[in-house]
Amino acid sequence: MAKPGILGRSSSMPRSNEGMRLIFSAVIGVMLGYLFGISFPTVNITKLHFPSSIVSYIEDRNSGITTQTLLNHAWTSANSHKKNNSDSKSDEIPKIYVTSNPKGAERLPPGIVVSETDLYPRRLWGEPSEDLTIQPRYLVTFTVGYAQKANIDAAVKKFSENFTIMLFHYDGRTTEWDEFEWSKRAIHVSVSKQTKWWYAKRFLHPDVVARYDYIFIWDEDLGVQHFNAEAYIELVKKHGLEISQPGLEPDRGLTWQMTKRRGDREVHKVTEERPGWCTDPHLPPCAAFVEIMATVFSRDAWRCVWHMIQNDLIHGWGLDFALRKCVEPAHEKIGVVDAQWIVHQGVPSLGNQGKSENGKAPWEGVRGRCRKEWGIFQSRLADAEKKYYLDQGITLPNSTSS
């Protein structure tokens, strides 16, 4: 009976020794950990590396930027944020909120906010600061169909490299224009059967075209044999015109006397119209008036006009009579440049993009829409002005022509 007892005692001793060794090892591990901790108090998280198999799996092969790089930046930011949170309340960094920033960007530091952009194409490689060998100061847009390619080619050649060329394509044909060398440098926007004012409202926001001193918004059917864009700009500056157009050849496509070219001067700002047409010599169509076929806007004038363009009134009829709202005094800052003149060829190309209804030709439906929009725009403007003055407690006579 003694032997089993001896065996039982001897079998428990190794387990007891093993437990002591585990306790001893744990104590040593804690001590070593403490010693390492005080010897290396901080670890630079940006030096952490992930296994190459993981990195290669989630690497963006097109950009060459690895997820490790992105995570390192994120972890550095998070580590900094945690450290800040661990500080006392008195040392807490306040959140950014700048009310003078653009709407929606209040939480950004002002130094990173870019509220304006441009239409300058850039490279996919190299230093960003070296992308632009020239920065055009002016913008010219044409709303075009491919059938008018010869006319547009002639017109574009009247504009120097100081101009960005932008084509709005209402017929969906864009690649065909690459037969012209200048087209490869131009900006092309294509939406089927839309007008230039539809395009302008959506693609020429003032913050997008803020780099340009002047913006030309032109039709496609203009003869430019007697026109030079650089000379035109010089005359606009000389005479202080914020909104202008070239004079029109007297014998072709003339609707208003104001736009008729005068052969004895550089610029004119007033005219005489048919009896009863002008209630005030300083108001349209005798002054403060240009048409919308070949309008040129200064940067500041365009910022105002853009906001007046209605989203649903795409033809722009009536806009020419309201342009005066955007400059002051309008009869001095709106005018016609006679020394640089054009011919309105009157090609109804966009009109033919309409739809034939009730036995009427496509262009008739388009023209009917134009007239309807004119009435709608006049009513909206009059109602908006009336509401403004009523809100201000001002009673007006039964007129909105002031």
mmCIF file with all atom_site columns, C-alpha atoms in Angstrom, residues 13-219:
data_model
loop_
_atom_site.group_PDB
_atom_site.id
_atom_site.type_symbol
_atom_site.label_atom_id
_atom_site.label_alt_id
_atom_site.label_comp_id
_atom_site.label_asym_id
_atom_site.label_entity_id
_atom_site.label_seq_id
_atom_site.pdbx_PDB_ins_code
_atom_site.Cartn_x
_atom_site.Cartn_y
_atom_site.Cartn_z
_atom_site.occupancy
_atom_site.B_iso_or_equiv
_atom_site.pdbx_formal_charge
_atom_site.auth_seq_id
_atom_site.auth_comp_id
_atom_site.auth_asym_id
_atom_site.auth_atom_id
_atom_site.pdbx_PDB_model_num
ATOM 1   C CA . MET A 1 13  ? 5.803   17.496 -7.668  1.00 0.00 ? 13  MET A CA 1
ATOM 2   C CA . PRO A 1 14  ? 6.505   18.073 -11.418 1.00 0.00 ? 14  PRO A CA 1
ATOM 3   C CA . ARG A 1 15  ? 3.155   19.894 -11.779 1.00 0.00 ? 15  ARG A CA 1
ATOM 4   C CA . SER A 1 16  ? 4.017   22.138 -8.851  1.00 0.00 ? 16  SER A CA 1
ATOM 5   C CA . ASN A 1 17  ? 7.428   22.945 -10.319 1.00 0.00 ? 17  ASN A CA 1
ATOM 6   C CA . GLU A 1 18  ? 5.878   23.681 -13.701 1.00 0.00 ? 18  GLU A CA 1
ATOM 7   C CA . GLY A 1 19  ? 3.444   26.162 -12.134 1.00 0.00 ? 19  GLY A CA 1
ATOM 8   C CA . MET A 1 20  ? 6.303   27.948 -10.388 1.00 0.00 ? 20  MET A CA 1
ATOM 9   C CA . ARG A 1 21  ? 8.157   28.242 -13.663 1.00 0.00 ? 21  ARG A CA 1
ATOM 10  C CA . LEU A 1 22  ? 5.083   29.768 -15.357 1.00 0.00 ? 22  LEU A CA 1
ATOM 11  C CA . ILE A 1 23  ? 4.678   32.326 -12.579 1.00 0.00 ? 23  ILE A CA 1
ATOM 12  C CA . PHE A 1 24  ? 8.376   33.136 -12.694 1.00 0.00 ? 24  PHE A CA 1
ATOM 13  C CA . SER A 1 25  ? 8.260   33.572 -16.485 1.00 0.00 ? 25  SER A CA 1
ATOM 14  C CA . ALA A 1 26  ? 5.256   35.893 -16.254 1.00 0.00 ? 26  ALA A CA 1
ATOM 15  C CA . VAL A 1 27  ? 6.981   38.075 -13.679 1.00 0.00 ? 27  VAL A CA 1
ATOM 16  C CA . ILE A 1 28  ? 10.135  38.256 -15.789 1.00 0.00 ? 28  ILE A CA 1
ATOM 17  C CA . GLY A 1 29  ? 8.001   39.125 -18.862 1.00 0.00 ? 29  GLY A CA 1
ATOM 18  C CA . VAL A 1 30  ? 6.253   41.966 -17.035 1.00 0.00 ? 30  VAL A CA 1
ATOM 19  C CA . MET A 1 31  ? 9.575   43.346 -15.829 1.00 0.00 ? 31  MET A CA 1
ATOM 20  C CA . LEU A 1 32  ? 11.126  43.179 -19.288 1.00 0.00 ? 32  LEU A CA 1
ATOM 21  C CA . GLY A 1 33  ? 8.053   44.821 -20.793 1.00 0.00 ? 33  GLY A CA 1
ATOM 22  C CA . TYR A 1 34  ? 8.293   47.638 -18.300 1.00 0.00 ? 34  TYR A CA 1
ATOM 23  C CA . LEU A 1 35  ? 12.001  48.128 -18.982 1.00 0.00 ? 35  LEU A CA 1
ATOM 24  C CA . PHE A 1 36  ? 11.371  48.204 -22.764 1.00 0.00 ? 36  PHE A CA 1
ATOM 25  C CA . GLY A 1 37  ? 8.478   50.604 -22.282 1.00 0.00 ? 37  GLY A CA 1
ATOM 26  C CA . ILE A 1 38  ? 10.471  53.206 -20.379 1.00 0.00 ? 38  ILE A CA 1
ATOM 27  C CA . SER A 1 39  ? 13.404  52.797 -22.775 1.00 0.00 ? 39  SER A CA 1
ATOM 28  C CA . PHE A 1 40  ? 11.194  53.403 -25.883 1.00 0.00 ? 40  PHE A CA 1
ATOM 29  C CA . PRO A 1 41  ? 8.335   55.659 -24.724 1.00 0.00 ? 41  PRO A CA 1
ATOM 30  C CA . THR A 1 42  ? 6.929   56.424 -28.182 1.00 0.00 ? 42  THR A CA 1
ATOM 31  C CA . VAL A 1 43  ? 6.489   54.456 -31.367 1.00 0.00 ? 43  VAL A CA 1
ATOM 32  C CA . ASN A 1 44  ? 6.269   56.293 -34.689 1.00 0.00 ? 44  ASN A CA 1
ATOM 33  C CA . ILE A 1 45  ? 3.174   54.793 -36.243 1.00 0.00 ? 45  ILE A CA 1
ATOM 34  C CA . THR A 1 46  ? 4.123   56.064 -39.685 1.00 0.00 ? 46  THR A CA 1
ATOM 35  C CA . LYS A 1 47  ? 6.977   53.543 -39.658 1.00 0.00 ? 47  LYS A CA 1
ATOM 36  C CA . LEU A 1 48  ? 4.627   50.590 -39.377 1.00 0.00 ? 48  LEU A CA 1
ATOM 37  C CA . HIS A 1 49  ? 4.604   48.252 -42.335 1.00 0.00 ? 49  HIS A CA 1
ATOM 38  C CA . PHE A 1 50  ? 2.075   45.721 -43.501 1.00 0.00 ? 50  PHE A CA 1
ATOM 39  C CA . PRO A 1 51  ? 2.875   42.345 -45.061 1.00 0.00 ? 51  PRO A CA 1
ATOM 40  C CA . SER A 1 52  ? 3.669   42.843 -48.752 1.00 0.00 ? 52  SER A CA 1
ATOM 41  C CA . SER A 1 53  ? 0.963   40.353 -49.745 1.00 0.00 ? 53  SER A CA 1
ATOM 42  C CA . ILE A 1 54  ? -1.722  42.573 -48.194 1.00 0.00 ? 54  ILE A CA 1
ATOM 43  C CA . VAL A 1 55  ? -0.296  45.790 -49.608 1.00 0.00 ? 55  VAL A CA 1
ATOM 44  C CA . SER A 1 56  ? -0.017  44.409 -53.132 1.00 0.00 ? 56  SER A CA 1
ATOM 45  C CA . TYR A 1 57  ? -3.572  43.092 -52.954 1.00 0.00 ? 57  TYR A CA 1
ATOM 46  C CA . ILE A 1 58  ? -5.118  46.473 -52.231 1.00 0.00 ? 58  ILE A CA 1
ATOM 47  C CA . GLU A 1 59  ? -2.704  48.701 -54.136 1.00 0.00 ? 59  GLU A CA 1
ATOM 48  C CA . ASP A 1 60  ? -4.185  51.059 -56.702 1.00 0.00 ? 60  ASP A CA 1
ATOM 49  C CA . ARG A 1 61  ? -2.143  49.995 -59.703 1.00 0.00 ? 61  ARG A CA 1
ATOM 50  C CA . ASN A 1 62  ? -3.224  53.003 -61.785 1.00 0.00 ? 62  ASN A CA 1
ATOM 51  C CA . SER A 1 63  ? -2.184  55.714 -59.353 1.00 0.00 ? 63  SER A CA 1
ATOM 52  C CA . GLY A 1 64  ? 0.710   53.913 -57.666 1.00 0.00 ? 64  GLY A CA 1
ATOM 53  C CA . ILE A 1 65  ? -0.593  54.969 -54.251 1.00 0.00 ? 65  ILE A CA 1
ATOM 54  C CA . THR A 1 66  ? -0.666  52.080 -51.779 1.00 0.00 ? 66  THR A CA 1
ATOM 55  C CA . THR A 1 67  ? -3.265  51.587 -49.109 1.00 0.00 ? 67  THR A CA 1
ATOM 56  C CA . GLN A 1 68  ? -0.401  51.454 -46.606 1.00 0.00 ? 68  GLN A CA 1
ATOM 57  C CA . THR A 1 69  ? 0.407   55.075 -47.427 1.00 0.00 ? 69  THR A CA 1
ATOM 58  C CA . LEU A 1 70  ? -3.224  56.076 -47.013 1.00 0.00 ? 70  LEU A CA 1
ATOM 59  C CA . LEU A 1 71  ? -3.581  54.200 -43.738 1.00 0.00 ? 71  LEU A CA 1
ATOM 60  C CA . ASN A 1 72  ? -0.347  55.636 -42.387 1.00 0.00 ? 72  ASN A CA 1
ATOM 61  C CA . HIS A 1 73  ? -1.705  59.141 -42.989 1.00 0.00 ? 73  HIS A CA 1
ATOM 62  C CA . ALA A 1 74  ? -5.043  58.226 -41.431 1.00 0.00 ? 74  ALA A CA 1
ATOM 63  C CA . TRP A 1 75  ? -3.415  56.587 -38.392 1.00 0.00 ? 75  TRP A CA 1
ATOM 64  C CA . THR A 1 76  ? -1.121  59.571 -37.869 1.00 0.00 ? 76  THR A CA 1
ATOM 65  C CA . SER A 1 77  ? -4.140  61.871 -37.879 1.00 0.00 ? 77  SER A CA 1
ATOM 66  C CA . ALA A 1 78  ? -6.069  59.572 -35.536 1.00 0.00 ? 78  ALA A CA 1
ATOM 67  C CA . ASN A 1 79  ? -3.079  59.295 -33.166 1.00 0.00 ? 79  ASN A CA 1
ATOM 68  C CA . SER A 1 80  ? -2.773  63.070 -33.074 1.00 0.00 ? 80  SER A CA 1
ATOM 69  C CA . HIS A 1 81  ? -6.495  63.397 -32.394 1.00 0.00 ? 81  HIS A CA 1
ATOM 70  C CA . LYS A 1 82  ? -6.302  60.860 -29.531 1.00 0.00 ? 82  LYS A CA 1
ATOM 71  C CA . LYS A 1 83  ? -3.370  62.718 -28.028 1.00 0.00 ? 83  LYS A CA 1
ATOM 72  C CA . ASN A 1 84  ? -5.285  65.981 -28.192 1.00 0.00 ? 84  ASN A CA 1
ATOM 73  C CA . ASN A 1 85  ? -8.313  64.369 -26.525 1.00 0.00 ? 85  ASN A CA 1
ATOM 74  C CA . SER A 1 86  ? -6.106  63.122 -23.704 1.00 0.00 ? 86  SER A CA 1
ATOM 75  C CA . ASP A 1 87  ? -4.979  66.677 -22.920 1.00 0.00 ? 87  ASP A CA 1
ATOM 76  C CA . SER A 1 88  ? -6.774  68.833 -20.409 1.00 0.00 ? 88  SER A CA 1
ATOM 77  C CA . LYS A 1 89  ? -9.826  70.827 -21.437 1.00 0.00 ? 89  LYS A CA 1
ATOM 78  C CA . SER A 1 90  ? -7.820  74.035 -21.421 1.00 0.00 ? 90  SER A CA 1
ATOM 79  C CA . ASP A 1 91  ? -5.482  72.647 -24.106 1.00 0.00 ? 91  ASP A CA 1
ATOM 80  C CA . GLU A 1 92  ? -8.239  71.240 -26.362 1.00 0.00 ? 92  GLU A CA 1
ATOM 81  C CA . ILE A 1 93  ? -8.027  72.471 -29.973 1.00 0.00 ? 93  ILE A CA 1
ATOM 82  C CA . PRO A 1 94  ? -11.368 74.045 -31.003 1.00 0.00 ? 94  PRO A CA 1
ATOM 83  C CA . LYS A 1 95  ? -13.177 72.767 -34.056 1.00 0.00 ? 95  LYS A CA 1
ATOM 84  C CA . ILE A 1 96  ? -12.948 74.816 -37.244 1.00 0.00 ? 96  ILE A CA 1
ATOM 85  C CA . TYR A 1 97  ? -16.045 76.718 -38.315 1.00 0.00 ? 97  TYR A CA 1
ATOM 86  C CA . VAL A 1 98  ? -15.598 79.743 -40.586 1.00 0.00 ? 98  VAL A CA 1
ATOM 87  C CA . THR A 1 99  ? -18.845 81.499 -41.445 1.00 0.00 ? 99  THR A CA 1
ATOM 88  C CA . SER A 1 100 ? -17.172 83.552 -44.194 1.00 0.00 ? 100 SER A CA 1
ATOM 89  C CA . ASN A 1 101 ? -16.284 80.376 -46.131 1.00 0.00 ? 101 ASN A CA 1
ATOM 90  C CA . PRO A 1 102 ? -18.560 79.354 -49.010 1.00 0.00 ? 102 PRO A CA 1
ATOM 91  C CA . LYS A 1 103 ? -21.747 77.578 -47.964 1.00 0.00 ? 103 LYS A CA 1
ATOM 92  C CA . GLY A 1 104 ? -20.976 73.983 -47.068 1.00 0.00 ? 104 GLY A CA 1
ATOM 93  C CA . ALA A 1 105 ? -17.264 74.624 -46.514 1.00 0.00 ? 105 ALA A CA 1
ATOM 94  C CA . GLU A 1 106 ? -17.499 76.223 -43.083 1.00 0.00 ? 106 GLU A CA 1
ATOM 95  C CA . ARG A 1 107 ? -15.618 73.348 -41.413 1.00 0.00 ? 107 ARG A CA 1
ATOM 96  C CA . LEU A 1 108 ? -12.550 73.821 -43.584 1.00 0.00 ? 108 LEU A CA 1
ATOM 97  C CA . PRO A 1 109 ? -9.612  76.118 -42.807 1.00 0.00 ? 109 PRO A CA 1
ATOM 98  C CA . PRO A 1 110 ? -9.803  79.075 -45.230 1.00 0.00 ? 110 PRO A CA 1
ATOM 99  C CA . GLY A 1 111 ? -6.350  78.340 -46.577 1.00 0.00 ? 111 GLY A CA 1
ATOM 100 C CA . ILE A 1 112 ? -7.524  75.101 -48.230 1.00 0.00 ? 112 ILE A CA 1
ATOM 101 C CA . VAL A 1 113 ? -10.772 76.460 -49.706 1.00 0.00 ? 113 VAL A CA 1
ATOM 102 C CA . VAL A 1 114 ? -10.740 76.954 -53.491 1.00 0.00 ? 114 VAL A CA 1
ATOM 103 C CA . SER A 1 115 ? -14.057 78.597 -54.369 1.00 0.00 ? 115 SER A CA 1
ATOM 104 C CA . GLU A 1 116 ? -13.262 79.303 -58.028 1.00 0.00 ? 116 GLU A CA 1
ATOM 105 C CA . THR A 1 117 ? -11.955 77.118 -60.813 1.00 0.00 ? 117 THR A CA 1
ATOM 106 C CA . ASP A 1 118 ? -11.061 77.479 -64.491 1.00 0.00 ? 118 ASP A CA 1
ATOM 107 C CA . LEU A 1 119 ? -11.335 75.790 -67.866 1.00 0.00 ? 119 LEU A CA 1
ATOM 108 C CA . TYR A 1 120 ? -7.617  75.279 -68.400 1.00 0.00 ? 120 TYR A CA 1
ATOM 109 C CA . PRO A 1 121 ? -6.827  71.682 -69.424 1.00 0.00 ? 121 PRO A CA 1
ATOM 110 C CA . ARG A 1 122 ? -3.982  70.112 -67.446 1.00 0.00 ? 122 ARG A CA 1
ATOM 111 C CA . ARG A 1 123 ? -1.503  67.279 -67.973 1.00 0.00 ? 123 ARG A CA 1
ATOM 112 C CA . LEU A 1 124 ? -1.673  63.865 -66.358 1.00 0.00 ? 124 LEU A CA 1
ATOM 113 C CA . TRP A 1 125 ? 2.044   63.989 -65.469 1.00 0.00 ? 125 TRP A CA 1
ATOM 114 C CA . GLY A 1 126 ? 4.779   66.343 -64.275 1.00 0.00 ? 126 GLY A CA 1
ATOM 115 C CA . GLU A 1 127 ? 4.663   69.206 -61.791 1.00 0.00 ? 127 GLU A CA 1
ATOM 116 C CA . PRO A 1 128 ? 1.223   70.873 -61.511 1.00 0.00 ? 128 PRO A CA 1
ATOM 117 C CA . SER A 1 129 ? 2.901   74.280 -61.346 1.00 0.00 ? 129 SER A CA 1
ATOM 118 C CA . GLU A 1 130 ? 4.391   73.663 -64.787 1.00 0.00 ? 130 GLU A CA 1
ATOM 119 C CA . ASP A 1 131 ? 1.178   72.563 -66.536 1.00 0.00 ? 131 ASP A CA 1
ATOM 120 C CA . LEU A 1 132 ? 0.189   75.881 -68.061 1.00 0.00 ? 132 LEU A CA 1
ATOM 121 C CA . THR A 1 133 ? 2.494   77.521 -70.562 1.00 0.00 ? 133 THR A CA 1
ATOM 122 C CA . ILE A 1 134 ? -0.194  80.132 -71.218 1.00 0.00 ? 134 ILE A CA 1
ATOM 123 C CA . GLN A 1 135 ? -3.303  81.159 -69.284 1.00 0.00 ? 135 GLN A CA 1
ATOM 124 C CA . PRO A 1 136 ? -5.892  82.660 -71.645 1.00 0.00 ? 136 PRO A CA 1
ATOM 125 C CA . ARG A 1 137 ? -7.517  85.823 -70.368 1.00 0.00 ? 137 ARG A CA 1
ATOM 126 C CA . TYR A 1 138 ? -10.697 85.603 -72.428 1.00 0.00 ? 138 TYR A CA 1
ATOM 127 C CA . LEU A 1 139 ? -13.326 82.978 -73.239 1.00 0.00 ? 139 LEU A CA 1
ATOM 128 C CA . VAL A 1 140 ? -15.376 82.588 -76.417 1.00 0.00 ? 140 VAL A CA 1
ATOM 129 C CA . THR A 1 141 ? -18.197 80.064 -76.740 1.00 0.00 ? 141 THR A CA 1
ATOM 130 C CA . PHE A 1 142 ? -20.119 79.010 -79.831 1.00 0.00 ? 142 PHE A CA 1
ATOM 131 C CA . THR A 1 143 ? -23.240 76.851 -79.840 1.00 0.00 ? 143 THR A CA 1
ATOM 132 C CA . VAL A 1 144 ? -22.774 74.780 -82.966 1.00 0.00 ? 144 VAL A CA 1
ATOM 133 C CA . GLY A 1 145 ? -23.951 72.113 -85.336 1.00 0.00 ? 145 GLY A CA 1
ATOM 134 C CA . TYR A 1 146 ? -21.540 70.361 -87.647 1.00 0.00 ? 146 TYR A CA 1
ATOM 135 C CA . ALA A 1 147 ? -23.283 71.804 -90.703 1.00 0.00 ? 147 ALA A CA 1
ATOM 136 C CA . GLN A 1 148 ? -21.805 75.205 -89.773 1.00 0.00 ? 148 GLN A CA 1
ATOM 137 C CA . LYS A 1 149 ? -18.228 73.932 -89.440 1.00 0.00 ? 149 LYS A CA 1
ATOM 138 C CA . ALA A 1 150 ? -16.799 76.186 -92.160 1.00 0.00 ? 150 ALA A CA 1
ATOM 139 C CA . ASN A 1 151 ? -18.306 79.292 -90.588 1.00 0.00 ? 151 ASN A CA 1
ATOM 140 C CA . ILE A 1 152 ? -17.083 78.348 -87.100 1.00 0.00 ? 152 ILE A CA 1
ATOM 141 C CA . ASP A 1 153 ? -13.603 77.571 -88.430 1.00 0.00 ? 153 ASP A CA 1
ATOM 142 C CA . ALA A 1 154 ? -13.427 81.055 -89.923 1.00 0.00 ? 154 ALA A CA 1
ATOM 143 C CA . ALA A 1 155 ? -14.717 82.614 -86.706 1.00 0.00 ? 155 ALA A CA 1
ATOM 144 C CA . VAL A 1 156 ? -12.335 80.772 -84.371 1.00 0.00 ? 156 VAL A CA 1
ATOM 145 C CA . LYS A 1 157 ? -9.365  81.955 -86.416 1.00 0.00 ? 157 LYS A CA 1
ATOM 146 C CA . LYS A 1 158 ? -10.283 85.524 -85.460 1.00 0.00 ? 158 LYS A CA 1
ATOM 147 C CA . PHE A 1 159 ? -9.499  84.736 -81.823 1.00 0.00 ? 159 PHE A CA 1
ATOM 148 C CA . SER A 1 160 ? -5.896  84.560 -80.614 1.00 0.00 ? 160 SER A CA 1
ATOM 149 C CA . GLU A 1 161 ? -4.280  82.174 -78.138 1.00 0.00 ? 161 GLU A CA 1
ATOM 150 C CA . ASN A 1 162 ? -5.410  84.590 -75.420 1.00 0.00 ? 162 ASN A CA 1
ATOM 151 C CA . PHE A 1 163 ? -8.849  83.003 -75.815 1.00 0.00 ? 163 PHE A CA 1
ATOM 152 C CA . THR A 1 164 ? -10.132 79.683 -74.574 1.00 0.00 ? 164 THR A CA 1
ATOM 153 C CA . ILE A 1 165 ? -12.368 78.194 -77.282 1.00 0.00 ? 165 ILE A CA 1
ATOM 154 C CA . MET A 1 166 ? -15.459 76.341 -76.091 1.00 0.00 ? 166 MET A CA 1
ATOM 155 C CA . LEU A 1 167 ? -17.980 74.628 -78.361 1.00 0.00 ? 167 LEU A CA 1
ATOM 156 C CA . PHE A 1 168 ? -21.461 73.623 -77.245 1.00 0.00 ? 168 PHE A CA 1
ATOM 157 C CA . HIS A 1 169 ? -22.732 70.916 -79.603 1.00 0.00 ? 169 HIS A CA 1
ATOM 158 C CA . TYR A 1 170 ? -26.502 70.741 -80.043 1.00 0.00 ? 170 TYR A CA 1
ATOM 159 C CA . ASP A 1 171 ? -26.338 67.969 -82.681 1.00 0.00 ? 171 ASP A CA 1
ATOM 160 C CA . GLY A 1 172 ? -24.215 65.446 -80.766 1.00 0.00 ? 172 GLY A CA 1
ATOM 161 C CA . ARG A 1 173 ? -21.352 65.512 -83.301 1.00 0.00 ? 173 ARG A CA 1
ATOM 162 C CA . THR A 1 174 ? -18.041 66.284 -81.645 1.00 0.00 ? 174 THR A CA 1
ATOM 163 C CA . THR A 1 175 ? -15.247 64.038 -82.912 1.00 0.00 ? 175 THR A CA 1
ATOM 164 C CA . GLU A 1 176 ? -15.724 65.209 -86.500 1.00 0.00 ? 176 GLU A CA 1
ATOM 165 C CA . TRP A 1 177 ? -14.414 68.628 -85.483 1.00 0.00 ? 177 TRP A CA 1
ATOM 166 C CA . ASP A 1 178 ? -10.943 67.204 -84.961 1.00 0.00 ? 178 ASP A CA 1
ATOM 167 C CA . GLU A 1 179 ? -10.272 67.830 -88.626 1.00 0.00 ? 179 GLU A CA 1
ATOM 168 C CA . PHE A 1 180 ? -9.442  71.340 -87.399 1.00 0.00 ? 180 PHE A CA 1
ATOM 169 C CA . GLU A 1 181 ? -6.220  71.613 -85.439 1.00 0.00 ? 181 GLU A CA 1
ATOM 170 C CA . TRP A 1 182 ? -7.669  74.220 -83.065 1.00 0.00 ? 182 TRP A CA 1
ATOM 171 C CA . SER A 1 183 ? -10.498 71.825 -82.163 1.00 0.00 ? 183 SER A CA 1
ATOM 172 C CA . LYS A 1 184 ? -8.030  69.529 -80.414 1.00 0.00 ? 184 LYS A CA 1
ATOM 173 C CA . ARG A 1 185 ? -7.295  72.332 -77.953 1.00 0.00 ? 185 ARG A CA 1
ATOM 174 C CA . ALA A 1 186 ? -10.904 73.460 -77.597 1.00 0.00 ? 186 ALA A CA 1
ATOM 175 C CA . ILE A 1 187 ? -13.336 72.389 -74.903 1.00 0.00 ? 187 ILE A CA 1
ATOM 176 C CA . HIS A 1 188 ? -16.317 70.446 -76.242 1.00 0.00 ? 188 HIS A CA 1
ATOM 177 C CA . VAL A 1 189 ? -19.636 70.000 -74.449 1.00 0.00 ? 189 VAL A CA 1
ATOM 178 C CA . SER A 1 190 ? -22.367 67.987 -76.138 1.00 0.00 ? 190 SER A CA 1
ATOM 179 C CA . VAL A 1 191 ? -26.041 67.754 -75.190 1.00 0.00 ? 191 VAL A CA 1
ATOM 180 C CA . SER A 1 192 ? -28.578 67.198 -77.932 1.00 0.00 ? 192 SER A CA 1
ATOM 181 C CA . LYS A 1 193 ? -30.945 70.008 -78.993 1.00 0.00 ? 193 LYS A CA 1
ATOM 182 C CA . GLN A 1 194 ? -30.081 72.620 -76.387 1.00 0.00 ? 194 GLN A CA 1
ATOM 183 C CA . THR A 1 195 ? -29.552 76.371 -76.739 1.00 0.00 ? 195 THR A CA 1
ATOM 184 C CA . LYS A 1 196 ? -26.583 78.480 -75.764 1.00 0.00 ? 196 LYS A CA 1
ATOM 185 C CA . TRP A 1 197 ? -28.382 79.885 -72.709 1.00 0.00 ? 197 TRP A CA 1
ATOM 186 C CA . TRP A 1 198 ? -29.136 76.372 -71.486 1.00 0.00 ? 198 TRP A CA 1
ATOM 187 C CA . TYR A 1 199 ? -25.432 75.591 -71.804 1.00 0.00 ? 199 TYR A CA 1
ATOM 188 C CA . ALA A 1 200 ? -24.362 78.899 -70.289 1.00 0.00 ? 200 ALA A CA 1
ATOM 189 C CA . LYS A 1 201 ? -26.483 78.435 -67.191 1.00 0.00 ? 201 LYS A CA 1
ATOM 190 C CA . ARG A 1 202 ? -25.069 74.976 -66.566 1.00 0.00 ? 202 ARG A CA 1
ATOM 191 C CA . PHE A 1 203 ? -21.440 75.217 -67.679 1.00 0.00 ? 203 PHE A CA 1
ATOM 192 C CA . LEU A 1 204 ? -20.458 78.889 -67.330 1.00 0.00 ? 204 LEU A CA 1
ATOM 193 C CA . HIS A 1 205 ? -21.055 79.503 -63.658 1.00 0.00 ? 205 HIS A CA 1
ATOM 194 C CA . PRO A 1 206 ? -19.257 82.722 -62.635 1.00 0.00 ? 206 PRO A CA 1
ATOM 195 C CA . ASP A 1 207 ? -16.945 80.767 -60.325 1.00 0.00 ? 207 ASP A CA 1
ATOM 196 C CA . VAL A 1 208 ? -15.963 78.525 -63.257 1.00 0.00 ? 208 VAL A CA 1
ATOM 197 C CA . VAL A 1 209 ? -15.122 81.374 -65.635 1.00 0.00 ? 209 VAL A CA 1
ATOM 198 C CA . ALA A 1 210 ? -13.697 83.742 -63.017 1.00 0.00 ? 210 ALA A CA 1
ATOM 199 C CA . ARG A 1 211 ? -10.226 83.664 -64.621 1.00 0.00 ? 211 ARG A CA 1
ATOM 200 C CA . TYR A 1 212 ? -11.525 85.369 -67.778 1.00 0.00 ? 212 TYR A CA 1
ATOM 201 C CA . ASP A 1 213 ? -11.732 89.141 -68.101 1.00 0.00 ? 213 ASP A CA 1
ATOM 202 C CA . TYR A 1 214 ? -14.335 88.893 -70.860 1.00 0.00 ? 214 TYR A CA 1
ATOM 203 C CA . ILE A 1 215 ? -16.745 86.152 -71.930 1.00 0.00 ? 215 ILE A CA 1
ATOM 204 C CA . PHE A 1 216 ? -18.037 86.012 -75.525 1.00 0.00 ? 216 PHE A CA 1
ATOM 205 C CA . ILE A 1 217 ? -21.298 84.045 -75.886 1.00 0.00 ? 217 ILE A CA 1
ATOM 206 C CA . TRP A 1 218 ? -21.916 83.829 -79.632 1.00 0.00 ? 218 TRP A CA 1
ATOM 207 C CA . ASP A 1 219 ? -24.192 82.201 -82.170 1.00 0.00 ? 219 ASP A CA 1
#
